[in-house]
């Protein structure tokens, strides 16, 4: 079976790798460079807390692959299971946290509720005005700049053809599968996997499957190095007016995001830029999480084009209109943790016609159903 994968971010490269590992012939097509879109814009958060509950089986599957990533891919992608600490600053956040802890337990996720004296003892300097927190010890972070190229290199070593820096024109359903016209010629395959991120809805719409999606860019930044003392990824249970998230890398830099609106991004050309005017406001919002940010220099900011589906859930699974077409796009800013699992699930679904991981809530036909 020949599979064409459209989109070379984390979802596409992971899918290509797992498809090739199952013995399928794969051609991956990317308009820019592998991993240069939404993946590289990611914060690098590998978290399960706060997720849509039916997404947890996919998140668990993905976490097991993150744990194997270095051995599986032959290089360190900087997965660090340092834990995920989520702070509470008021009664709304406290109620949200406790509700999620109870609801997530039957889904196989056990979170520890921490009192602030324990947080201060274990993680000094973090959230001095917080009133509580949850901690997920199995979660952590990875390097967004390394993971997609690592999957691409591993897929290439298994025989995958990776075609970068090409424009995709028409996509035609043929008697034998699909024909994709590119600026370097035509590519044919029996199966087409749409992992085109914010552009994925355009491909779906061409086959009669419209998806309500917006392209937006997160506002990310990194500081100068500080003494390394913060191990977990840190976020917030929302509802009390305090937002944002950060983590400290081993070199000491603080990587941060959130707290300000994502920028609008035009899909053509699809270049997302950080808004420098938002940086002072963003740092001010983040100070309750880490007061030390008031005394450090920001050395770089960036953004990237992400696709946000109207209901906040991704599109995953087979096409409802076209045999041989599959979708995995629109992860709405929370796809980094899921990436390896998405690739494994889509490869299983394409190769076997089924998957053990539930995808019902992510089916593309949900939009046609709501419009009836």
mmCIF file of C-alpha atoms in Angstrom:
data_model
loop_
_atom_site.group_PDB
_atom_site.id
_atom_site.type_symbol
_atom_site.label_atom_id
_atom_site.label_comp_id
_atom_site.label_asym_id
_atom_site.label_seq_id
_atom_site.Cartn_x
_atom_site.Cartn_y
_atom_site.Cartn_z
ATOM 1 C CA UNK A 1 0.000 0.000 0.000
ATOM 2 C CA UNK A 2 1.309 3.455 -0.961
ATOM 3 C CA UNK A 3 0.435 6.340 1.377
ATOM 4 C CA UNK A 4 0.824 10.064 0.694
ATOM 5 C CA UNK A 5 1.156 12.151 3.867
ATOM 6 C CA UNK A 6 0.436 15.858 3.365
ATOM 7 C CA UNK A 7 2.105 17.975 6.056
ATOM 8 C CA UNK A 8 5.498 17.565 7.691
ATOM 9 C CA UNK A 9 4.871 18.673 11.249
ATOM 10 C CA UNK A 10 4.912 16.357 14.250
ATOM 11 C CA UNK A 11 1.653 14.630 13.252
ATOM 12 C CA UNK A 12 2.823 14.021 9.687
ATOM 13 C CA UNK A 13 6.355 12.879 10.469
ATOM 14 C CA UNK A 14 5.189 10.612 13.291
ATOM 15 C CA UNK A 15 2.543 9.117 11.005
ATOM 16 C CA UNK A 16 5.130 8.568 8.268
ATOM 17 C CA UNK A 17 7.438 6.804 10.707
ATOM 18 C CA UNK A 18 4.801 4.464 12.111
ATOM 19 C CA UNK A 19 3.382 3.754 8.656
ATOM 20 C CA UNK A 20 6.848 2.852 7.380
ATOM 21 C CA UNK A 21 7.476 0.730 10.451
ATOM 22 C CA UNK A 22 4.359 -1.236 9.519
ATOM 23 C CA UNK A 23 5.858 -1.891 6.104
ATOM 24 C CA UNK A 24 3.868 0.622 4.041
ATOM 25 C CA UNK A 25 5.443 2.730 1.316
ATOM 26 C CA UNK A 26 5.202 6.390 2.303
ATOM 27 C CA UNK A 27 5.757 9.742 0.590
ATOM 28 C CA UNK A 28 5.607 12.772 2.879
ATOM 29 C CA UNK A 29 5.023 16.165 1.253
ATOM 30 C CA UNK A 30 5.808 19.431 3.084
ATOM 31 C CA UNK A 31 5.442 22.956 1.666
ATOM 32 C CA UNK A 32 8.320 24.328 3.769
ATOM 33 C CA UNK A 33 10.779 22.386 5.912
ATOM 34 C CA UNK A 34 9.875 19.476 8.156
ATOM 35 C CA UNK A 35 8.836 20.707 11.606
ATOM 36 C CA UNK A 36 8.811 24.400 10.657
ATOM 37 C CA UNK A 37 5.116 25.131 11.233
ATOM 38 C CA UNK A 38 2.968 24.690 14.330
ATOM 39 C CA UNK A 39 5.368 22.136 15.837
ATOM 40 C CA UNK A 40 8.285 24.515 16.149
ATOM 41 C CA UNK A 41 5.973 27.152 17.641
ATOM 42 C CA UNK A 42 4.981 24.803 20.423
ATOM 43 C CA UNK A 43 5.824 25.368 24.063
ATOM 44 C CA UNK A 44 6.917 21.733 24.363
ATOM 45 C CA UNK A 45 4.423 20.802 27.060
ATOM 46 C CA UNK A 46 3.785 17.095 27.569
ATOM 47 C CA UNK A 47 0.770 17.203 29.860
ATOM 48 C CA UNK A 48 -2.373 15.195 30.438
ATOM 49 C CA UNK A 49 -4.006 17.299 33.155
ATOM 50 C CA UNK A 50 -6.834 19.529 32.010
ATOM 51 C CA UNK A 51 -7.445 17.587 28.792
ATOM 52 C CA UNK A 52 -10.808 16.716 27.305
ATOM 53 C CA UNK A 53 -11.466 13.429 29.100
ATOM 54 C CA UNK A 54 -12.170 11.187 26.052
ATOM 55 C CA UNK A 55 -8.783 12.335 24.727
ATOM 56 C CA UNK A 56 -6.939 10.706 27.629
ATOM 57 C CA UNK A 57 -6.579 7.231 26.044
ATOM 58 C CA UNK A 58 -4.761 8.886 23.133
ATOM 59 C CA UNK A 59 -2.687 10.978 25.569
ATOM 60 C CA UNK A 60 -1.705 7.879 27.571
ATOM 61 C CA UNK A 61 -0.693 6.058 24.396
ATOM 62 C CA UNK A 62 1.347 9.033 23.297
ATOM 63 C CA UNK A 63 3.113 9.410 26.640
ATOM 64 C CA UNK A 64 4.272 5.782 26.470
ATOM 65 C CA UNK A 65 5.868 6.619 23.098
ATOM 66 C CA UNK A 66 7.504 9.796 24.410
ATOM 67 C CA UNK A 67 9.148 7.624 27.054
ATOM 68 C CA UNK A 68 10.605 5.404 24.310
ATOM 69 C CA UNK A 69 11.440 8.223 21.904
ATOM 70 C CA UNK A 70 15.210 8.333 22.332
ATOM 71 C CA UNK A 71 15.641 4.578 21.888
ATOM 72 C CA UNK A 72 13.043 4.445 19.107
ATOM 73 C CA UNK A 73 14.356 7.377 17.062
ATOM 74 C CA UNK A 74 18.061 7.066 17.822
ATOM 75 C CA UNK A 75 18.476 10.558 19.241
ATOM 76 C CA UNK A 76 17.662 12.564 22.336
ATOM 77 C CA UNK A 77 14.588 14.722 21.700
ATOM 78 C CA UNK A 78 14.897 16.124 25.233
ATOM 79 C CA UNK A 79 11.881 14.390 26.696
ATOM 80 C CA UNK A 80 12.155 15.101 30.393
ATOM 81 C CA UNK A 81 9.525 13.532 32.721
ATOM 82 C CA UNK A 82 9.921 16.268 35.322
ATOM 83 C CA UNK A 83 6.203 16.443 36.126
ATOM 84 C CA UNK A 84 3.477 18.992 35.463
ATOM 85 C CA UNK A 85 2.550 21.402 38.263
ATOM 86 C CA UNK A 86 -0.705 23.297 37.863
ATOM 87 C CA UNK A 87 -1.346 26.135 40.308
ATOM 88 C CA UNK A 88 -4.642 27.315 41.830
ATOM 89 C CA UNK A 89 -5.188 31.005 42.618
ATOM 90 C CA UNK A 90 -8.856 31.117 43.655
ATOM 91 C CA UNK A 91 -12.088 29.272 44.283
ATOM 92 C CA UNK A 92 -12.909 28.793 40.593
ATOM 93 C CA UNK A 93 -9.574 27.165 39.880
ATOM 94 C CA UNK A 94 -9.870 25.027 42.997
ATOM 95 C CA UNK A 95 -13.275 23.734 41.938
ATOM 96 C CA UNK A 96 -12.033 23.092 38.402
ATOM 97 C CA UNK A 97 -8.997 21.193 39.647
ATOM 98 C CA UNK A 98 -10.902 18.970 42.068
ATOM 99 C CA UNK A 99 -13.607 18.253 39.537
ATOM 100 C CA UNK A 100 -11.007 17.206 36.972
ATOM 101 C CA UNK A 101 -9.065 15.064 39.452
ATOM 102 C CA UNK A 102 -12.228 13.103 40.279
ATOM 103 C CA UNK A 103 -13.374 12.815 36.670
ATOM 104 C CA UNK A 104 -9.970 11.797 35.297
ATOM 105 C CA UNK A 105 -9.366 8.935 37.712
ATOM 106 C CA UNK A 106 -11.629 6.442 35.853
ATOM 107 C CA UNK A 107 -9.745 7.397 32.669
ATOM 108 C CA UNK A 108 -6.480 6.239 34.182
ATOM 109 C CA UNK A 109 -4.994 9.594 35.204
ATOM 110 C CA UNK A 110 -4.168 10.079 38.873
ATOM 111 C CA UNK A 111 -3.224 13.609 39.902
ATOM 112 C CA UNK A 112 -1.852 14.582 43.291
ATOM 113 C CA UNK A 113 -3.511 17.541 45.012
ATOM 114 C CA UNK A 114 -0.827 19.543 46.818
ATOM 115 C CA UNK A 115 -1.125 22.071 49.615
ATOM 116 C CA UNK A 116 0.946 25.211 49.219
ATOM 117 C CA UNK A 117 3.316 24.414 52.035
ATOM 118 C CA UNK A 118 4.344 21.320 50.074
ATOM 119 C CA UNK A 119 4.595 23.309 46.826
ATOM 120 C CA UNK A 120 6.806 25.913 48.533
ATOM 121 C CA UNK A 121 9.002 23.232 50.067
ATOM 122 C CA UNK A 122 9.488 21.329 46.822
ATOM 123 C CA UNK A 123 9.383 24.214 44.351
ATOM 124 C CA UNK A 124 10.506 27.441 46.066
ATOM 125 C CA UNK A 125 9.835 30.712 44.281
ATOM 126 C CA UNK A 126 6.857 29.431 42.288
ATOM 127 C CA UNK A 127 3.370 30.942 42.716
ATOM 128 C CA UNK A 128 3.813 32.624 46.123
ATOM 129 C CA UNK A 129 0.144 33.713 46.213
ATOM 130 C CA UNK A 130 -1.300 30.420 44.973
ATOM 131 C CA UNK A 131 -3.613 28.516 47.311
ATOM 132 C CA UNK A 132 -2.993 25.016 46.003
ATOM 133 C CA UNK A 133 -1.874 22.931 43.051
ATOM 134 C CA UNK A 134 -2.096 19.630 41.263
ATOM 135 C CA UNK A 135 0.923 17.586 40.252
ATOM 136 C CA UNK A 136 1.206 14.952 37.540
ATOM 137 C CA UNK A 137 4.590 13.277 38.062
ATOM 138 C CA UNK A 138 4.624 11.308 34.804
ATOM 139 C CA UNK A 139 4.321 14.322 32.505
ATOM 140 C CA UNK A 140 6.979 16.816 31.469
ATOM 141 C CA UNK A 141 8.346 18.427 28.318
ATOM 142 C CA UNK A 142 10.151 17.811 25.040
ATOM 143 C CA UNK A 143 12.009 19.908 22.490
ATOM 144 C CA UNK A 144 9.747 21.094 19.636
ATOM 145 C CA UNK A 145 12.752 21.848 17.429
ATOM 146 C CA UNK A 146 14.023 18.273 17.594
ATOM 147 C CA UNK A 147 11.027 15.952 17.537
ATOM 148 C CA UNK A 148 9.658 16.329 13.976
ATOM 149 C CA UNK A 149 13.109 16.178 12.301
ATOM 150 C CA UNK A 150 13.880 13.105 14.435
ATOM 151 C CA UNK A 151 10.716 11.330 13.299
ATOM 152 C CA UNK A 152 11.440 12.377 9.694
ATOM 153 C CA UNK A 153 14.996 11.018 9.824
ATOM 154 C CA UNK A 154 13.783 7.743 11.339
ATOM 155 C CA UNK A 155 11.045 7.460 8.708
ATOM 156 C CA UNK A 156 13.558 8.131 5.931
ATOM 157 C CA UNK A 157 15.801 5.366 7.259
ATOM 158 C CA UNK A 158 12.821 2.999 6.825
ATOM 159 C CA UNK A 159 12.356 3.987 3.190
ATOM 160 C CA UNK A 160 10.009 6.991 3.414
ATOM 161 C CA UNK A 161 10.469 9.598 0.679
ATOM 162 C CA UNK A 162 10.336 13.096 2.125
ATOM 163 C CA UNK A 163 9.645 15.918 -0.331
ATOM 164 C CA UNK A 164 10.173 19.394 1.143
ATOM 165 C CA UNK A 165 9.702 22.951 -0.140
ATOM 166 C CA UNK A 166 7.068 22.134 -2.754
ATOM 167 C CA UNK A 167 3.754 23.773 -3.495
ATOM 168 C CA UNK A 168 0.722 21.481 -3.590
ATOM 169 C CA UNK A 169 -1.803 22.129 -6.336
ATOM 170 C CA UNK A 170 -4.778 19.965 -7.191
ATOM 171 C CA UNK A 171 -5.579 16.747 -5.344
ATOM 172 C CA UNK A 172 -7.624 14.302 -7.379
ATOM 173 C CA UNK A 173 -9.408 11.097 -6.436
ATOM 174 C CA UNK A 174 -8.610 8.460 -9.066
ATOM 175 C CA UNK A 175 -9.653 4.885 -9.681
ATOM 176 C CA UNK A 176 -6.481 3.663 -7.977
ATOM 177 C CA UNK A 177 -6.348 6.213 -5.145
ATOM 178 C CA UNK A 178 -5.149 9.811 -5.236
ATOM 179 C CA UNK A 179 -3.054 12.041 -7.463
ATOM 180 C CA UNK A 180 -1.369 15.062 -5.894
ATOM 181 C CA UNK A 181 0.003 17.704 -8.248
ATOM 182 C CA UNK A 182 3.010 19.561 -6.847
ATOM 183 C CA UNK A 183 5.511 22.108 -8.120
ATOM 184 C CA UNK A 184 7.868 19.183 -8.694
ATOM 185 C CA UNK A 185 5.460 16.891 -10.467
ATOM 186 C CA UNK A 186 2.704 14.422 -9.688
ATOM 187 C CA UNK A 187 2.646 12.011 -6.742
ATOM 188 C CA UNK A 188 0.279 9.052 -6.668
ATOM 189 C CA UNK A 189 -0.845 6.821 -3.841
ATOM 190 C CA UNK A 190 -3.649 4.543 -2.767
ATOM 191 C CA UNK A 191 -4.182 6.399 0.529
ATOM 192 C CA UNK A 192 -4.008 10.097 1.400
ATOM 193 C CA UNK A 193 -3.391 11.213 4.995
ATOM 194 C CA UNK A 194 -4.157 14.875 5.677
ATOM 195 C CA UNK A 195 -1.894 16.159 8.457
ATOM 196 C CA UNK A 196 -1.686 19.688 7.070
ATOM 197 C CA UNK A 197 -2.413 21.530 10.316
ATOM 198 C CA UNK A 198 -4.145 24.869 9.826
ATOM 199 C CA UNK A 199 -4.301 24.089 6.086
ATOM 200 C CA UNK A 200 -5.976 20.733 6.731
ATOM 201 C CA UNK A 201 -9.475 22.189 6.491
ATOM 202 C CA UNK A 202 -8.801 23.317 2.919
ATOM 203 C CA UNK A 203 -7.975 19.747 1.929
ATOM 204 C CA UNK A 204 -11.034 18.395 3.737
ATOM 205 C CA UNK A 205 -13.283 20.994 2.104
ATOM 206 C CA UNK A 206 -12.061 19.918 -1.339
ATOM 207 C CA UNK A 207 -13.645 16.535 -0.586
ATOM 208 C CA UNK A 208 -16.928 17.947 0.685
ATOM 209 C CA UNK A 209 -16.043 18.025 4.386
ATOM 210 C CA UNK A 210 -15.960 21.620 5.690
ATOM 211 C CA UNK A 211 -14.417 22.191 9.116
ATOM 212 C CA UNK A 212 -14.767 25.488 11.039
ATOM 213 C CA UNK A 213 -11.166 26.438 11.790
ATOM 214 C CA UNK A 214 -9.105 29.568 12.407
ATOM 215 C CA UNK A 215 -5.374 30.068 11.978
ATOM 216 C CA UNK A 216 -3.784 31.759 14.964
ATOM 217 C CA UNK A 217 -0.319 32.274 16.377
ATOM 218 C CA UNK A 218 0.670 31.782 20.040
ATOM 219 C CA UNK A 219 2.986 34.300 21.684
ATOM 220 C CA UNK A 220 6.085 32.506 22.950
ATOM 221 C CA UNK A 221 9.323 33.730 24.514
ATOM 222 C CA UNK A 222 12.507 32.681 26.277
ATOM 223 C CA UNK A 223 14.647 34.493 28.833
ATOM 224 C CA UNK A 224 18.344 34.675 29.500
ATOM 225 C CA UNK A 225 19.663 31.747 31.588
ATOM 226 C CA UNK A 226 19.005 31.679 35.328
ATOM 227 C CA UNK A 227 20.319 29.208 37.910
ATOM 228 C CA UNK A 228 18.555 25.928 37.154
ATOM 229 C CA UNK A 229 16.184 25.121 40.003
ATOM 230 C CA UNK A 230 12.678 24.699 38.503
ATOM 231 C CA UNK A 231 12.068 21.110 37.457
ATOM 232 C CA UNK A 232 8.364 20.756 36.502
ATOM 233 C CA UNK A 233 6.390 22.442 33.757
ATOM 234 C CA UNK A 234 4.161 25.017 35.474
ATOM 235 C CA UNK A 235 0.651 26.073 34.450
ATOM 236 C CA UNK A 236 -2.584 27.348 36.004
ATOM 237 C CA UNK A 237 -6.086 26.071 36.679
ATOM 238 C CA UNK A 238 -8.077 28.917 35.103
ATOM 239 C CA UNK A 239 -11.080 30.952 36.073
ATOM 240 C CA UNK A 240 -9.470 33.329 38.549
ATOM 241 C CA UNK A 241 -7.887 35.875 36.212
ATOM 242 C CA UNK A 242 -4.357 34.443 36.201
ATOM 243 C CA UNK A 243 -3.050 32.679 33.116
ATOM 244 C CA UNK A 244 0.120 31.472 31.401
ATOM 245 C CA UNK A 245 2.677 28.711 31.634
ATOM 246 C CA UNK A 246 6.439 28.291 31.769
ATOM 247 C CA UNK A 247 9.245 25.791 32.113
ATOM 248 C CA UNK A 248 12.963 26.018 32.742
ATOM 249 C CA UNK A 249 15.297 24.140 30.425
ATOM 250 C CA UNK A 250 18.507 22.530 31.593
ATOM 251 C CA UNK A 251 20.579 25.474 30.307
ATOM 252 C CA UNK A 252 18.628 27.705 32.713
ATOM 253 C CA UNK A 253 16.464 29.652 30.256
ATOM 254 C CA UNK A 254 12.778 30.145 31.089
ATOM 255 C CA UNK A 255 10.465 29.312 28.168
ATOM 256 C CA UNK A 256 7.055 30.941 28.573
ATOM 257 C CA UNK A 257 3.731 31.427 26.800
ATOM 258 C CA UNK A 258 0.066 32.266 27.294
ATOM 259 C CA UNK A 259 -1.508 35.182 29.061
ATOM 260 C CA UNK A 260 -2.232 37.192 25.883
ATOM 261 C CA UNK A 261 -4.427 36.734 22.838
ATOM 262 C CA UNK A 262 -3.110 34.664 19.942
ATOM 263 C CA UNK A 263 -2.580 36.679 16.777
ATOM 264 C CA UNK A 264 -4.605 36.220 13.591
ATOM 265 C CA UNK A 265 -2.629 34.477 10.833
ATOM 266 C CA UNK A 266 -3.314 34.522 7.083
ATOM 267 C CA UNK A 267 -2.860 31.036 5.616
ATOM 268 C CA UNK A 268 -1.227 32.554 2.570
ATOM 269 C CA UNK A 269 1.691 32.811 3.229
ATOM 270 C CA UNK A 270 1.068 31.407 6.727
ATOM 271 C CA UNK A 271 3.887 33.246 8.499
ATOM 272 C CA UNK A 272 3.049 33.956 12.144
ATOM 273 C CA UNK A 273 4.987 36.613 14.028
ATOM 274 C CA UNK A 274 5.123 37.413 17.704
ATOM 275 C CA UNK A 275 3.652 40.790 18.585
ATOM 276 C CA UNK A 276 6.353 42.760 20.452
ATOM 277 C CA UNK A 277 3.746 45.121 21.873
ATOM 278 C CA UNK A 278 2.188 42.236 23.814
ATOM 279 C CA UNK A 279 5.397 41.198 25.591
ATOM 280 C CA UNK A 280 5.245 43.608 28.579
ATOM 281 C CA UNK A 281 1.615 42.666 29.207
ATOM 282 C CA UNK A 282 2.429 38.966 28.897
ATOM 283 C CA UNK A 283 5.277 39.161 31.417
ATOM 284 C CA UNK A 284 3.072 41.083 33.834
ATOM 285 C CA UNK A 285 0.414 38.368 33.648
ATOM 286 C CA UNK A 286 3.045 35.684 34.282
ATOM 287 C CA UNK A 287 4.541 37.313 37.385
ATOM 288 C CA UNK A 288 2.140 35.604 39.858
ATOM 289 C CA UNK A 289 3.490 32.267 38.584
ATOM 290 C CA UNK A 290 7.160 33.262 38.746
ATOM 291 C CA UNK A 291 8.047 36.644 40.283
ATOM 292 C CA UNK A 292 11.670 36.181 39.159
ATOM 293 C CA UNK A 293 10.572 37.081 35.617
ATOM 294 C CA UNK A 294 10.512 40.721 36.717
ATOM 295 C CA UNK A 295 14.316 40.809 36.801
ATOM 296 C CA UNK A 296 15.383 38.913 33.683
ATOM 297 C CA UNK A 297 15.885 39.790 30.032
ATOM 298 C CA UNK A 298 13.889 38.196 27.244
ATOM 299 C CA UNK A 299 16.299 37.127 24.498
ATOM 300 C CA UNK A 300 13.883 35.820 21.867
ATOM 301 C CA UNK A 301 10.179 35.712 20.992
ATOM 302 C CA UNK A 302 8.443 33.675 18.297
ATOM 303 C CA UNK A 303 5.144 32.367 16.995
ATOM 304 C CA UNK A 304 3.796 29.844 14.502
ATOM 305 C CA UNK A 305 0.666 29.043 12.527
ATOM 306 C CA UNK A 306 -1.704 26.773 14.465
ATOM 307 C CA UNK A 307 -5.181 25.599 13.479
ATOM 308 C CA UNK A 308 -7.957 26.108 16.059
ATOM 309 C CA UNK A 309 -11.169 24.160 15.416
ATOM 310 C CA UNK A 310 -14.388 25.803 16.603
ATOM 311 C CA UNK A 311 -15.108 23.167 19.280
ATOM 312 C CA UNK A 312 -11.470 22.945 20.409
ATOM 313 C CA UNK A 313 -11.131 19.284 19.418
ATOM 314 C CA UNK A 314 -8.995 17.849 16.617
ATOM 315 C CA UNK A 315 -10.165 16.104 13.481
ATOM 316 C CA UNK A 316 -8.937 12.495 13.457
ATOM 317 C CA UNK A 317 -10.054 9.457 11.539
ATOM 318 C CA UNK A 318 -11.292 8.393 8.101
ATOM 319 C CA UNK A 319 -13.065 10.723 5.707
ATOM 320 C CA UNK A 320 -16.852 10.495 5.738
ATOM 321 C CA UNK A 321 -17.064 11.148 2.004
ATOM 322 C CA UNK A 322 -14.000 9.650 0.328
ATOM 323 C CA UNK A 323 -12.618 6.116 0.759
ATOM 324 C CA UNK A 324 -8.860 6.089 1.291
ATOM 325 C CA UNK A 325 -8.740 9.627 2.718
ATOM 326 C CA UNK A 326 -7.818 10.123 6.374
ATOM 327 C CA UNK A 327 -7.496 13.245 8.517
ATOM 328 C CA UNK A 328 -5.394 14.250 11.525
ATOM 329 C CA UNK A 329 -5.358 18.042 11.892
ATOM 330 C CA UNK A 330 -6.711 20.946 13.931
ATOM 331 C CA UNK A 331 -5.168 20.151 17.316
ATOM 332 C CA UNK A 332 -5.980 23.654 18.550
ATOM 333 C CA UNK A 333 -2.730 24.382 20.356
ATOM 334 C CA UNK A 334 -2.679 21.198 22.446
ATOM 335 C CA UNK A 335 -1.261 18.660 20.001
ATOM 336 C CA UNK A 336 2.404 18.481 21.012
ATOM 337 C CA UNK A 337 1.907 15.861 23.717
ATOM 338 C CA UNK A 338 -0.383 13.870 21.428
ATOM 339 C CA UNK A 339 1.912 13.819 18.383
ATOM 340 C CA UNK A 340 3.592 10.405 18.676
ATOM 341 C CA UNK A 341 0.291 8.796 19.650
ATOM 342 C CA UNK A 342 -1.507 10.406 16.726
ATOM 343 C CA UNK A 343 1.075 8.994 14.339
ATOM 344 C CA UNK A 344 0.822 5.524 15.829
ATOM 345 C CA UNK A 345 -2.991 5.569 15.834
ATOM 346 C CA UNK A 346 -3.270 6.807 12.250
ATOM 347 C CA UNK A 347 -0.789 4.179 11.056
ATOM 348 C CA UNK A 348 -2.772 1.481 12.853
ATOM 349 C CA UNK A 349 -6.043 2.765 11.408
ATOM 350 C CA UNK A 350 -4.703 2.908 7.845
ATOM 351 C CA UNK A 351 -2.891 -0.441 7.977
ATOM 352 C CA UNK A 352 -5.544 -2.446 9.840
ATOM 353 C CA UNK A 353 -8.780 -0.533 9.197
ATOM 354 C CA UNK A 354 -9.346 -0.046 12.916
ATOM 355 C CA UNK A 355 -7.640 1.231 16.044
ATOM 356 C CA UNK A 356 -7.887 0.304 19.698
ATOM 357 C CA UNK A 357 -7.800 3.990 20.711
ATOM 358 C CA UNK A 358 -11.248 5.674 20.723
ATOM 359 C CA UNK A 359 -11.601 8.464 18.151
ATOM 360 C CA UNK A 360 -15.380 8.879 18.016
ATOM 361 C CA UNK A 361 -15.447 12.422 19.375
ATOM 362 C CA UNK A 362 -12.889 13.559 16.787
ATOM 363 C CA UNK A 363 -14.653 12.281 13.660
ATOM 364 C CA UNK A 364 -14.983 14.840 10.880
ATOM 365 C CA UNK A 365 -18.680 14.158 10.293
ATOM 366 C CA UNK A 366 -19.546 15.815 13.616
ATOM 367 C CA UNK A 367 -19.690 19.142 11.776
ATOM 368 C CA UNK A 368 -22.111 17.840 9.168
ATOM 369 C CA UNK A 369 -24.260 16.421 11.971
ATOM 370 C CA UNK A 370 -24.474 19.753 13.830
ATOM 371 C CA UNK A 371 -25.399 21.652 10.669
ATOM 372 C CA UNK A 372 -28.400 19.429 9.908
#
